[in-house]
């Protein structure tokens, strides 16, 4: 096993590149079992707003599913299938 070596001093608060992604001080990095994402500091407010809107849409969809509606109908698939039946 090869040990770690240090040939120069490290730095703090500088941009880095990880896996081809540039990460600057102040950027937000989120990692989970599926992968990771880097949100640039200047886009953080917009990304948060979009994420909150998506959570709200998903909560409304979940409520409809719990009430017994089918995803087949909620996503317009029944209409699509009926309209395209026999067109194959």
mmCIF file as gemmi writes it, N, C-alpha and C atoms, coordinates in Angstrom:
data_model
loop_
_atom_site.group_PDB
_atom_site.id
_atom_site.type_symbol
_atom_site.label_atom_id
_atom_site.label_alt_id
_atom_site.label_comp_id
_atom_site.label_asym_id
_atom_site.label_entity_id
_atom_site.label_seq_id
_atom_site.pdbx_PDB_ins_code
_atom_site.Cartn_x
_atom_site.Cartn_y
_atom_site.Cartn_z
_atom_site.occupancy
_atom_site.B_iso_or_equiv
_atom_site.pdbx_formal_charge
_atom_site.auth_seq_id
_atom_site.auth_asym_id
_atom_site.pdbx_PDB_model_num
ATOM 1 N N . UNK Axp A 1 ? 0.853 -1.17 0 1 0 ? 1 A 1
ATOM 2 C CA . UNK Axp A 1 ? 0 0 0 1 0 ? 1 A 1
ATOM 3 C C . UNK Axp A 1 ? 0.902 1.237 0 1 0 ? 1 A 1
ATOM 4 N N . UNK Axp A 2 ? 0.55 2.165 -0.847 1 0 ? 2 A 1
ATOM 5 C CA . UNK Axp A 2 ? 1.331 3.391 -0.943 1 0 ? 2 A 1
ATOM 6 C C . UNK Axp A 2 ? 0.761 4.434 0.011 1 0 ? 2 A 1
ATOM 7 N N . UNK Axp A 3 ? 1.57 5.066 0.767 1 0 ? 3 A 1
ATOM 8 C CA . UNK Axp A 3 ? 1.124 6.098 1.706 1 0 ? 3 A 1
ATOM 9 C C . UNK Axp A 3 ? 0.974 7.448 1.034 1 0 ? 3 A 1
ATOM 10 N N . UNK Axp A 4 ? 0.245 8.339 1.682 1 0 ? 4 A 1
ATOM 11 C CA . UNK Axp A 4 ? 0.061 9.701 1.169 1 0 ? 4 A 1
ATOM 12 C C . UNK Axp A 4 ? 1.317 10.513 1.422 1 0 ? 4 A 1
ATOM 13 N N . UNK Axp A 5 ? 1.584 11.428 0.518 1 0 ? 5 A 1
ATOM 14 C CA . UNK Axp A 5 ? 2.713 12.343 0.707 1 0 ? 5 A 1
ATOM 15 C C . UNK Axp A 5 ? 2.235 13.763 0.469 1 0 ? 5 A 1
ATOM 16 N N . UNK Axp A 6 ? 2.889 14.695 1.073 1 0 ? 6 A 1
ATOM 17 C CA . UNK Axp A 6 ? 2.589 16.109 0.878 1 0 ? 6 A 1
ATOM 18 C C . UNK Axp A 6 ? 3.846 16.776 0.355 1 0 ? 6 A 1
ATOM 19 N N . UNK Axp A 7 ? 3.748 17.307 -0.846 1 0 ? 7 A 1
ATOM 20 C CA . UNK Axp A 7 ? 4.911 17.982 -1.422 1 0 ? 7 A 1
ATOM 21 C C . UNK Axp A 7 ? 4.722 19.497 -1.488 1 0 ? 7 A 1
ATOM 22 N N . UNK Axp A 8 ? 3.503 19.955 -1.163 1 0 ? 8 A 1
ATOM 23 C CA . UNK Axp A 8 ? 3.259 21.405 -1.116 1 0 ? 8 A 1
ATOM 24 C C . UNK Axp A 8 ? 2.146 21.693 -0.129 1 0 ? 8 A 1
ATOM 25 N N . UNK Axp A 9 ? 2.085 22.924 0.323 1 0 ? 9 A 1
ATOM 26 C CA . UNK Axp A 9 ? 1.048 23.333 1.264 1 0 ? 9 A 1
ATOM 27 C C . UNK Axp A 9 ? -0.314 23.346 0.573 1 0 ? 9 A 1
ATOM 28 N N . UNK Axp A 10 ? -1.354 23.002 1.296 1 0 ? 10 A 1
ATOM 29 C CA . UNK Axp A 10 ? -2.703 23.066 0.778 1 0 ? 10 A 1
ATOM 30 C C . UNK Axp A 10 ? -3.225 24.487 0.783 1 0 ? 10 A 1
ATOM 31 N N . UNK Axp A 11 ? -4.417 24.682 0.201 1 0 ? 11 A 1
ATOM 32 C CA . UNK Axp A 11 ? -5.024 26.003 0.136 1 0 ? 11 A 1
ATOM 33 C C . UNK Axp A 11 ? -6.469 25.911 0.604 1 0 ? 11 A 1
ATOM 34 N N . UNK Axp A 12 ? -6.985 27.014 1.102 1 0 ? 12 A 1
ATOM 35 C CA . UNK Axp A 12 ? -8.378 27.117 1.512 1 0 ? 12 A 1
ATOM 36 C C . UNK Axp A 12 ? -9.073 28.171 0.671 1 0 ? 12 A 1
ATOM 37 N N . UNK Axp A 13 ? -10.391 27.984 0.481 1 0 ? 13 A 1
ATOM 38 C CA . UNK Axp A 13 ? -11.222 28.961 -0.232 1 0 ? 13 A 1
ATOM 39 C C . UNK Axp A 13 ? -10.702 29.264 -1.637 1 0 ? 13 A 1
ATOM 40 N N . UNK Axp A 14 ? -10.388 28.205 -2.381 1 0 ? 14 A 1
ATOM 41 C CA . UNK Axp A 14 ? -9.97 28.352 -3.776 1 0 ? 14 A 1
ATOM 42 C C . UNK Axp A 14 ? -10.814 27.4 -4.618 1 0 ? 14 A 1
ATOM 43 N N . UNK Axp A 15 ? -11.009 27.725 -5.892 1 0 ? 15 A 1
ATOM 44 C CA . UNK Axp A 15 ? -11.754 26.806 -6.759 1 0 ? 15 A 1
ATOM 45 C C . UNK Axp A 15 ? -11.008 25.473 -6.904 1 0 ? 15 A 1
ATOM 46 N N . UNK Axp A 16 ? -11.784 24.397 -7.029 1 0 ? 16 A 1
ATOM 47 C CA . UNK Axp A 16 ? -11.216 23.069 -7.269 1 0 ? 16 A 1
ATOM 48 C C . UNK Axp A 16 ? -12.029 22.399 -8.374 1 0 ? 16 A 1
ATOM 49 N N . UNK Axp A 17 ? -11.458 21.38 -8.959 1 0 ? 17 A 1
ATOM 50 C CA . UNK Axp A 17 ? -12.179 20.578 -9.944 1 0 ? 17 A 1
ATOM 51 C C . UNK Axp A 17 ? -12.22 19.152 -9.421 1 0 ? 17 A 1
ATOM 52 N N . UNK Axp A 18 ? -13.437 18.602 -9.33 1 0 ? 18 A 1
ATOM 53 C CA . UNK Axp A 18 ? -13.642 17.235 -8.852 1 0 ? 18 A 1
ATOM 54 C C . UNK Axp A 18 ? -14.458 16.498 -9.906 1 0 ? 18 A 1
ATOM 55 N N . UNK Axp A 19 ? -13.901 15.452 -10.453 1 0 ? 19 A 1
ATOM 56 C CA . UNK Axp A 19 ? -14.61 14.682 -11.466 1 0 ? 19 A 1
ATOM 57 C C . UNK Axp A 19 ? -15.044 15.507 -12.661 1 0 ? 19 A 1
ATOM 58 N N . UNK Axp A 20 ? -14.262 16.506 -13.013 1 0 ? 20 A 1
ATOM 59 C CA . UNK Axp A 20 ? -14.589 17.354 -14.152 1 0 ? 20 A 1
ATOM 60 C C . UNK Axp A 20 ? -15.518 18.514 -13.838 1 0 ? 20 A 1
ATOM 61 N N . UNK Axp A 21 ? -15.956 18.613 -12.584 1 0 ? 21 A 1
ATOM 62 C CA . UNK Axp A 21 ? -16.856 19.696 -12.184 1 0 ? 21 A 1
ATOM 63 C C . UNK Axp A 21 ? -16.077 20.743 -11.401 1 0 ? 21 A 1
ATOM 64 N N . UNK Axp A 22 ? -16.201 21.99 -11.804 1 0 ? 22 A 1
ATOM 65 C CA . UNK Axp A 22 ? -15.543 23.096 -11.111 1 0 ? 22 A 1
ATOM 66 C C . UNK Axp A 22 ? -16.391 23.511 -9.91 1 0 ? 22 A 1
ATOM 67 N N . UNK Axp A 23 ? -15.764 23.569 -8.746 1 0 ? 23 A 1
ATOM 68 C CA . UNK Axp A 23 ? -16.454 23.946 -7.507 1 0 ? 23 A 1
ATOM 69 C C . UNK Axp A 23 ? -15.715 25.139 -6.916 1 0 ? 23 A 1
ATOM 70 N N . UNK Axp A 24 ? -16.453 26.229 -6.721 1 0 ? 24 A 1
ATOM 71 C CA . UNK Axp A 24 ? -15.864 27.455 -6.185 1 0 ? 24 A 1
ATOM 72 C C . UNK Axp A 24 ? -16.308 27.652 -4.736 1 0 ? 24 A 1
ATOM 73 N N . UNK Axp A 25 ? -15.542 28.409 -3.973 1 0 ? 25 A 1
ATOM 74 C CA . UNK Axp A 25 ? -15.974 28.718 -2.608 1 0 ? 25 A 1
ATOM 75 C C . UNK Axp A 25 ? -17.376 29.322 -2.619 1 0 ? 25 A 1
ATOM 76 N N . UNK Axp A 26 ? -18.25 28.834 -1.74 1 0 ? 26 A 1
ATOM 77 C CA . UNK Axp A 26 ? -19.62 29.323 -1.661 1 0 ? 26 A 1
ATOM 78 C C . UNK Axp A 26 ? -20.61 28.488 -2.452 1 0 ? 26 A 1
ATOM 79 N N . UNK Axp A 27 ? -20.114 27.635 -3.364 1 0 ? 27 A 1
ATOM 80 C CA . UNK Axp A 27 ? -21.014 26.74 -4.09 1 0 ? 27 A 1
ATOM 81 C C . UNK Axp A 27 ? -21.568 25.704 -3.11 1 0 ? 27 A 1
ATOM 82 N N . UNK Axp A 28 ? -22.71 25.148 -3.448 1 0 ? 28 A 1
ATOM 83 C CA . UNK Axp A 28 ? -23.349 24.13 -2.612 1 0 ? 28 A 1
ATOM 84 C C . UNK Axp A 28 ? -23.157 22.786 -3.281 1 0 ? 28 A 1
ATOM 85 N N . UNK Axp A 29 ? -22.627 21.823 -2.546 1 0 ? 29 A 1
ATOM 86 C CA . UNK Axp A 29 ? -22.412 20.483 -3.065 1 0 ? 29 A 1
ATOM 87 C C . UNK Axp A 29 ? -23.304 19.533 -2.28 1 0 ? 29 A 1
ATOM 88 N N . UNK Axp A 30 ? -24.127 18.749 -3.007 1 0 ? 30 A 1
ATOM 89 C CA . UNK Axp A 30 ? -25.027 17.784 -2.383 1 0 ? 30 A 1
ATOM 90 C C . UNK Axp A 30 ? -24.696 16.411 -2.968 1 0 ? 30 A 1
ATOM 91 N N . UNK Axp A 31 ? -24.476 15.45 -2.077 1 0 ? 31 A 1
ATOM 92 C CA . UNK Axp A 31 ? -24.145 14.089 -2.495 1 0 ? 31 A 1
ATOM 93 C C . UNK Axp A 31 ? -25.126 13.114 -1.867 1 0 ? 31 A 1
ATOM 94 N N . UNK Axp A 32 ? -25.495 12.07 -2.617 1 0 ? 32 A 1
ATOM 95 C CA . UNK Axp A 32 ? -26.272 10.972 -2.049 1 0 ? 32 A 1
ATOM 96 C C . UNK Axp A 32 ? -25.841 9.686 -2.743 1 0 ? 32 A 1
ATOM 97 N N . UNK Axp A 33 ? -26.554 8.616 -2.502 1 0 ? 33 A 1
ATOM 98 C CA . UNK Axp A 33 ? -26.173 7.315 -3.052 1 0 ? 33 A 1
ATOM 99 C C . UNK Axp A 33 ? -26.255 7.284 -4.576 1 0 ? 33 A 1
ATOM 100 N N . UNK Axp A 34 ? -27.024 8.191 -5.184 1 0 ? 34 A 1
ATOM 101 C CA . UNK Axp A 34 ? -27.181 8.214 -6.637 1 0 ? 34 A 1
ATOM 102 C C . UNK Axp A 34 ? -26.143 9.078 -7.341 1 0 ? 34 A 1
ATOM 103 N N . UNK Axp A 35 ? -25.464 9.937 -6.61 1 0 ? 35 A 1
ATOM 104 C CA . UNK Axp A 35 ? -24.483 10.809 -7.244 1 0 ? 35 A 1
ATOM 105 C C . UNK Axp A 35 ? -24.38 12.133 -6.526 1 0 ? 35 A 1
ATOM 106 N N . UNK Axp A 36 ? -23.969 13.169 -7.25 1 0 ? 36 A 1
ATOM 107 C CA . UNK Axp A 36 ? -23.784 14.471 -6.633 1 0 ? 36 A 1
ATOM 108 C C . UNK Axp A 36 ? -24.139 15.586 -7.596 1 0 ? 36 A 1
ATOM 109 N N . UNK Axp A 37 ? -24.306 16.764 -7.011 1 0 ? 37 A 1
ATOM 110 C CA . UNK Axp A 37 ? -24.602 17.949 -7.809 1 0 ? 37 A 1
ATOM 111 C C . UNK Axp A 37 ? -23.905 19.139 -7.15 1 0 ? 37 A 1
ATOM 112 N N . UNK Axp A 38 ? -23.425 20.043 -7.986 1 0 ? 38 A 1
ATOM 113 C CA . UNK Axp A 38 ? -22.83 21.293 -7.504 1 0 ? 38 A 1
ATOM 114 C C . UNK Axp A 38 ? -23.726 22.431 -7.969 1 0 ? 38 A 1
ATOM 115 N N . UNK Axp A 39 ? -24.215 23.201 -7.022 1 0 ? 39 A 1
ATOM 116 C CA . UNK Axp A 39 ? -25.069 24.348 -7.329 1 0 ? 39 A 1
ATOM 117 C C . UNK Axp A 39 ? -24.231 25.607 -7.145 1 0 ? 39 A 1
ATOM 118 N N . UNK Axp A 40 ? -24.057 26.335 -8.221 1 0 ? 40 A 1
ATOM 119 C CA . UNK Axp A 40 ? -23.267 27.563 -8.157 1 0 ? 40 A 1
ATOM 120 C C . UNK Axp A 40 ? -23.932 28.574 -7.225 1 0 ? 40 A 1
ATOM 121 N N . UNK Axp A 41 ? -23.135 29.269 -6.48 1 0 ? 41 A 1
ATOM 122 C CA . UNK Axp A 41 ? -23.629 30.228 -5.484 1 0 ? 41 A 1
ATOM 123 C C . UNK Axp A 41 ? -24.658 31.184 -6.084 1 0 ? 41 A 1
ATOM 124 N N . UNK Axp A 42 ? -24.387 31.694 -7.273 1 0 ? 42 A 1
ATOM 125 C CA . UNK Axp A 42 ? -25.282 32.692 -7.873 1 0 ? 42 A 1
ATOM 126 C C . UNK Axp A 42 ? -26.613 32.092 -8.329 1 0 ? 42 A 1
ATOM 127 N N . UNK Axp A 43 ? -26.715 30.776 -8.407 1 0 ? 43 A 1
ATOM 128 C CA . UNK Axp A 43 ? -27.969 30.127 -8.811 1 0 ? 43 A 1
ATOM 129 C C . UNK Axp A 43 ? -28.731 29.524 -7.635 1 0 ? 43 A 1
ATOM 130 N N . UNK Axp A 44 ? -28.179 29.595 -6.449 1 0 ? 44 A 1
ATOM 131 C CA . UNK Axp A 44 ? -28.755 28.91 -5.279 1 0 ? 44 A 1
ATOM 132 C C . UNK Axp A 44 ? -30.207 29.309 -5.023 1 0 ? 44 A 1
ATOM 133 N N . UNK Axp A 45 ? -30.531 30.585 -5.07 1 0 ? 45 A 1
ATOM 134 C CA . UNK Axp A 45 ? -31.9 31.036 -4.792 1 0 ? 45 A 1
ATOM 135 C C . UNK Axp A 45 ? -32.877 30.488 -5.836 1 0 ? 45 A 1
ATOM 136 N N . UNK Axp A 46 ? -32.481 30.501 -7.112 1 0 ? 46 A 1
ATOM 137 C CA . UNK Axp A 46 ? -33.351 29.979 -8.176 1 0 ? 46 A 1
ATOM 138 C C . UNK Axp A 46 ? -33.539 28.469 -8.048 1 0 ? 46 A 1
ATOM 139 N N . UNK Axp A 47 ? -32.464 27.763 -7.719 1 0 ? 47 A 1
ATOM 140 C CA . UNK Axp A 47 ? -32.55 26.31 -7.561 1 0 ? 47 A 1
ATOM 141 C C . UNK Axp A 47 ? -33.445 25.963 -6.374 1 0 ? 47 A 1
ATOM 142 N N . UNK Axp A 48 ? -33.31 26.701 -5.279 1 0 ? 48 A 1
ATOM 143 C CA . UNK Axp A 48 ? -34.164 26.471 -4.115 1 0 ? 48 A 1
ATOM 144 C C . UNK Axp A 48 ? -35.629 26.694 -4.468 1 0 ? 48 A 1
ATOM 145 N N . UNK Axp A 49 ? -35.93 27.769 -5.176 1 0 ? 49 A 1
ATOM 146 C CA . UNK Axp A 49 ? -37.301 28.07 -5.574 1 0 ? 49 A 1
ATOM 147 C C . UNK Axp A 49 ? -37.867 26.949 -6.449 1 0 ? 49 A 1
ATOM 148 N N . UNK Axp A 50 ? -37.088 26.464 -7.404 1 0 ? 50 A 1
ATOM 149 C CA . UNK Axp A 50 ? -37.533 25.376 -8.282 1 0 ? 50 A 1
ATOM 150 C C . UNK Axp A 50 ? -37.732 24.082 -7.489 1 0 ? 50 A 1
ATOM 151 N N . UNK Axp A 51 ? -36.852 23.813 -6.537 1 0 ? 51 A 1
ATOM 152 C CA . UNK Axp A 51 ? -36.973 22.603 -5.722 1 0 ? 51 A 1
ATOM 153 C C . UNK Axp A 51 ? -38.219 22.657 -4.847 1 0 ? 51 A 1
ATOM 154 N N . UNK Axp A 52 ? -38.503 23.816 -4.275 1 0 ? 52 A 1
ATOM 155 C CA . UNK Axp A 52 ? -39.707 23.962 -3.449 1 0 ? 52 A 1
ATOM 156 C C . UNK Axp A 52 ? -40.969 23.782 -4.292 1 0 ? 52 A 1
ATOM 157 N N . UNK Axp A 53 ? -40.972 24.329 -5.511 1 0 ? 53 A 1
ATOM 158 C CA . UNK Axp A 53 ? -42.127 24.168 -6.407 1 0 ? 53 A 1
ATOM 159 C C . UNK Axp A 53 ? -42.318 22.697 -6.769 1 0 ? 53 A 1
ATOM 160 N N . UNK Axp A 54 ? -41.228 22 -7.012 1 0 ? 54 A 1
ATOM 161 C CA . UNK Axp A 54 ? -41.335 20.576 -7.347 1 0 ? 54 A 1
ATOM 162 C C . UNK Axp A 54 ? -41.875 19.785 -6.164 1 0 ? 54 A 1
ATOM 163 N N . UNK Axp A 55 ? -41.399 20.08 -4.969 1 0 ? 55 A 1
ATOM 164 C CA . UNK Axp A 55 ? -41.905 19.397 -3.774 1 0 ? 55 A 1
ATOM 165 C C . UNK Axp A 55 ? -43.405 19.621 -3.611 1 0 ? 55 A 1
ATOM 166 N N . UNK Axp A 56 ? -43.859 20.835 -3.879 1 0 ? 56 A 1
ATOM 167 C CA . UNK Axp A 56 ? -45.286 21.151 -3.773 1 0 ? 56 A 1
ATOM 168 C C . UNK Axp A 56 ? -46.096 20.371 -4.806 1 0 ? 56 A 1
ATOM 169 N N . UNK Axp A 57 ? -45.609 20.336 -6.053 1 0 ? 57 A 1
ATOM 170 C CA . UNK Axp A 57 ? -46.304 19.569 -7.104 1 0 ? 57 A 1
ATOM 171 C C . UNK Axp A 57 ? -46.374 18.088 -6.73 1 0 ? 57 A 1
ATOM 172 N N . UNK Axp A 58 ? -45.273 17.541 -6.227 1 0 ? 58 A 1
ATOM 173 C CA . UNK Axp A 58 ? -45.244 16.127 -5.858 1 0 ? 58 A 1
ATOM 174 C C . UNK Axp A 58 ? -46.167 15.843 -4.67 1 0 ? 58 A 1
ATOM 175 N N . UNK Axp A 59 ? -46.274 16.789 -3.732 1 0 ? 59 A 1
ATOM 176 C CA . UNK Axp A 59 ? -47.183 16.613 -2.594 1 0 ? 59 A 1
ATOM 177 C C . UNK Axp A 59 ? -48.635 16.586 -3.067 1 0 ? 59 A 1
ATOM 178 N N . UNK Axp A 60 ? -48.994 17.473 -4.01 1 0 ? 60 A 1
ATOM 179 C CA . UNK Axp A 60 ? -50.363 17.481 -4.556 1 0 ? 60 A 1
ATOM 180 C C . UNK Axp A 60 ? -50.65 16.182 -5.307 1 0 ? 60 A 1
ATOM 181 N N . UNK Axp A 61 ? -49.671 15.709 -6.074 1 0 ? 61 A 1
ATOM 182 C CA . UNK Axp A 61 ? -49.828 14.449 -6.799 1 0 ? 61 A 1
ATOM 183 C C . UNK Axp A 61 ? -50.004 13.288 -5.817 1 0 ? 61 A 1
ATOM 184 N N . UNK Axp A 62 ? -49.198 13.274 -4.773 1 0 ? 62 A 1
ATOM 185 C CA . UNK Axp A 62 ? -49.301 12.225 -3.753 1 0 ? 62 A 1
ATOM 186 C C . UNK Axp A 62 ? -50.683 12.226 -3.105 1 0 ? 62 A 1
ATOM 187 N N . UNK Axp A 63 ? -51.212 13.402 -2.804 1 0 ? 63 A 1
ATOM 188 C CA . UNK Axp A 63 ? -52.553 13.508 -2.219 1 0 ? 63 A 1
ATOM 189 C C . UNK Axp A 63 ? -53.605 12.906 -3.154 1 0 ? 63 A 1
ATOM 190 N N . UNK Axp A 64 ? -53.47 13.162 -4.445 1 0 ? 64 A 1
ATOM 191 C CA . UNK Axp A 64 ? -54.426 12.617 -5.413 1 0 ? 64 A 1
ATOM 192 C C . UNK Axp A 64 ? -54.304 11.101 -5.498 1 0 ? 64 A 1
ATOM 193 N N . UNK Axp A 65 ? -53.081 10.59 -5.44 1 0 ? 65 A 1
ATOM 194 C CA . UNK Axp A 65 ? -52.879 9.14 -5.479 1 0 ? 65 A 1
ATOM 195 C C . UNK Axp A 65 ? -53.464 8.473 -4.233 1 0 ? 65 A 1
ATOM 196 N N . UNK Axp A 66 ? -53.256 9.087 -3.078 1 0 ? 66 A 1
ATOM 197 C CA . UNK Axp A 66 ? -53.81 8.554 -1.822 1 0 ? 66 A 1
ATOM 198 C C . UNK Axp A 66 ? -55.33 8.567 -1.871 1 0 ? 66 A 1
ATOM 199 N N . UNK Axp A 67 ? -55.899 9.57 -2.541 1 0 ? 67 A 1
ATOM 200 C CA . UNK Axp A 67 ? -57.36 9.668 -2.669 1 0 ? 67 A 1
ATOM 201 C C . UNK Axp A 67 ? -57.928 8.664 -3.668 1 0 ? 67 A 1
ATOM 202 N N . UNK Axp A 68 ? -57.054 7.917 -4.345 1 0 ? 68 A 1
ATOM 203 C CA . UNK Axp A 68 ? -57.523 6.867 -5.225 1 0 ? 68 A 1
ATOM 204 C C . UNK Axp A 68 ? -57.405 7.135 -6.713 1 0 ? 68 A 1
ATOM 205 N N . UNK Axp A 69 ? -56.937 8.323 -7.084 1 0 ? 69 A 1
ATOM 206 C CA . UNK Axp A 69 ? -56.76 8.586 -8.508 1 0 ? 69 A 1
ATOM 207 C C . UNK Axp A 69 ? -55.581 7.757 -9.024 1 0 ? 69 A 1
ATOM 208 N N . UNK Axp A 70 ? -55.617 7.47 -10.315 1 0 ? 70 A 1
ATOM 209 C CA . UNK Axp A 70 ? -54.574 6.639 -10.909 1 0 ? 70 A 1
ATOM 210 C C . UNK Axp A 70 ? -53.549 7.497 -11.643 1 0 ? 70 A 1
ATOM 211 N N . UNK Axp A 71 ? -52.281 7.123 -11.51 1 0 ? 71 A 1
ATOM 212 C CA . UNK Axp A 71 ? -51.225 7.869 -12.201 1 0 ? 71 A 1
ATOM 213 C C . UNK Axp A 71 ? -51.451 7.837 -13.712 1 0 ? 71 A 1
ATOM 214 N N . UNK Axp A 72 ? -52.064 6.773 -14.198 1 0 ? 72 A 1
ATOM 215 C CA . UNK Axp A 72 ? -52.409 6.624 -15.616 1 0 ? 72 A 1
ATOM 216 C C . UNK Axp A 72 ? -53.245 7.815 -16.084 1 0 ? 72 A 1
ATOM 217 N N . UNK Axp A 73 ? -54.189 8.235 -15.25 1 0 ? 73 A 1
ATOM 218 C CA . UNK Axp A 73 ? -55.038 9.383 -15.584 1 0 ? 73 A 1
ATOM 219 C C . UNK Axp A 73 ? -54.358 10.706 -15.249 1 0 ? 73 A 1
ATOM 220 N N . UNK Axp A 74 ? -53.694 10.769 -14.117 1 0 ? 74 A 1
ATOM 221 C CA . UNK Axp A 74 ? -53.064 12.016 -13.678 1 0 ? 74 A 1
ATOM 222 C C . UNK Axp A 74 ? -52.005 12.507 -14.657 1 0 ? 74 A 1
ATOM 223 N N . UNK Axp A 75 ? -51.357 11.586 -15.339 1 0 ? 75 A 1
ATOM 224 C CA . UNK Axp A 75 ? -50.309 11.956 -16.291 1 0 ? 75 A 1
ATOM 225 C C . UNK Axp A 75 ? -50.816 12.002 -17.733 1 0 ? 75 A 1
ATOM 226 N N . UNK Axp A 76 ? -52.137 11.89 -17.902 1 0 ? 76 A 1
ATOM 227 C CA . UNK Axp A 76 ? -52.726 12.015 -19.228 1 0 ? 76 A 1
ATOM 228 C C . UNK Axp A 76 ? -52.498 10.824 -20.144 1 0 ? 76 A 1
ATOM 229 N N . UNK Axp A 77 ? -52.129 9.69 -19.57 1 0 ? 77 A 1
ATOM 230 C CA . UNK Axp A 77 ? -51.839 8.533 -20.406 1 0 ? 77 A 1
ATOM 231 C C . UNK Axp A 77 ? -53.096 7.906 -20.997 1 0 ? 77 A 1
ATOM 232 N N . UNK Axp A 78 ? -54.183 7.907 -20.244 1 0 ? 78 A 1
ATOM 233 C CA . UNK Axp A 78 ? -55.424 7.327 -20.773 1 0 ? 78 A 1
ATOM 234 C C . UNK Axp A 78 ? -55.86 8.078 -22.038 1 0 ? 78 A 1
ATOM 235 N N . UNK Axp A 79 ? -55.84 9.388 -21.958 1 0 ? 79 A 1
ATOM 236 C CA . UNK Axp A 79 ? -56.208 10.219 -23.112 1 0 ? 79 A 1
ATOM 237 C C . UNK Axp A 79 ? -55.284 9.928 -24.297 1 0 ? 79 A 1
ATOM 238 N N . UNK Axp A 80 ? -53.995 9.822 -24.042 1 0 ? 80 A 1
ATOM 239 C CA . UNK Axp A 80 ? -53.021 9.548 -25.092 1 0 ? 80 A 1
ATOM 240 C C . UNK Axp A 80 ? -53.283 8.184 -25.744 1 0 ? 80 A 1
ATOM 241 N N . UNK Axp A 81 ? -53.49 7.167 -24.901 1 0 ? 81 A 1
ATOM 242 C CA . UNK Axp A 81 ? -53.724 5.813 -25.427 1 0 ? 81 A 1
ATOM 243 C C . UNK Axp A 81 ? -55.004 5.763 -26.238 1 0 ? 81 A 1
ATOM 244 N N . UNK Axp A 82 ? -56.071 6.363 -25.713 1 0 ? 82 A 1
ATOM 245 C CA . UNK Axp A 82 ? -57.349 6.361 -26.431 1 0 ? 82 A 1
ATOM 246 C C . UNK Axp A 82 ? -57.232 7.086 -27.775 1 0 ? 82 A 1
ATOM 247 N N . UNK Axp A 83 ? -56.542 8.196 -27.796 1 0 ? 83 A 1
ATOM 248 C CA . UNK Axp A 83 ? -56.386 9 -29.01 1 0 ? 83 A 1
ATOM 249 C C . UNK Axp A 83 ? -55.548 8.247 -30.051 1 0 ? 83 A 1
ATOM 250 N N . UNK Axp A 84 ? -54.588 7.452 -29.605 1 0 ? 84 A 1
ATOM 251 C CA . UNK Axp A 84 ? -53.67 6.793 -30.521 1 0 ? 84 A 1
ATOM 252 C C . UNK Axp A 84 ? -53.96 5.313 -30.72 1 0 ? 84 A 1
ATOM 253 N N . UNK Axp A 85 ? -55.048 4.838 -30.157 1 0 ? 85 A 1
ATOM 254 C CA . UNK Axp A 85 ? -55.406 3.425 -30.306 1 0 ? 85 A 1
ATOM 255 C C . UNK Axp A 85 ? -55.618 3.105 -31.782 1 0 ? 85 A 1
ATOM 256 N N . UNK Axp A 86 ? -54.985 2.062 -32.249 1 0 ? 86 A 1
ATOM 257 C CA . UNK Axp A 86 ? -55.137 1.641 -33.641 1 0 ? 86 A 1
ATOM 258 C C . UNK Axp A 86 ? -54.26 2.37 -34.63 1 0 ? 86 A 1
ATOM 259 N N . UNK Axp A 87 ? -53.46 3.319 -34.146 1 0 ? 87 A 1
ATOM 260 C CA . UNK Axp A 87 ? -52.576 4.075 -35.052 1 0 ? 87 A 1
ATOM 261 C C . UNK Axp A 87 ? -51.191 3.455 -35.165 1 0 ? 87 A 1
ATOM 262 N N . UNK Axp A 88 ? -51.043 2.205 -34.74 1 0 ? 88 A 1
ATOM 263 C CA . UNK Axp A 88 ? -49.712 1.598 -34.795 1 0 ? 88 A 1
ATOM 264 C C . UNK Axp A 88 ? -49.527 0.775 -36.031 1 0 ? 88 A 1
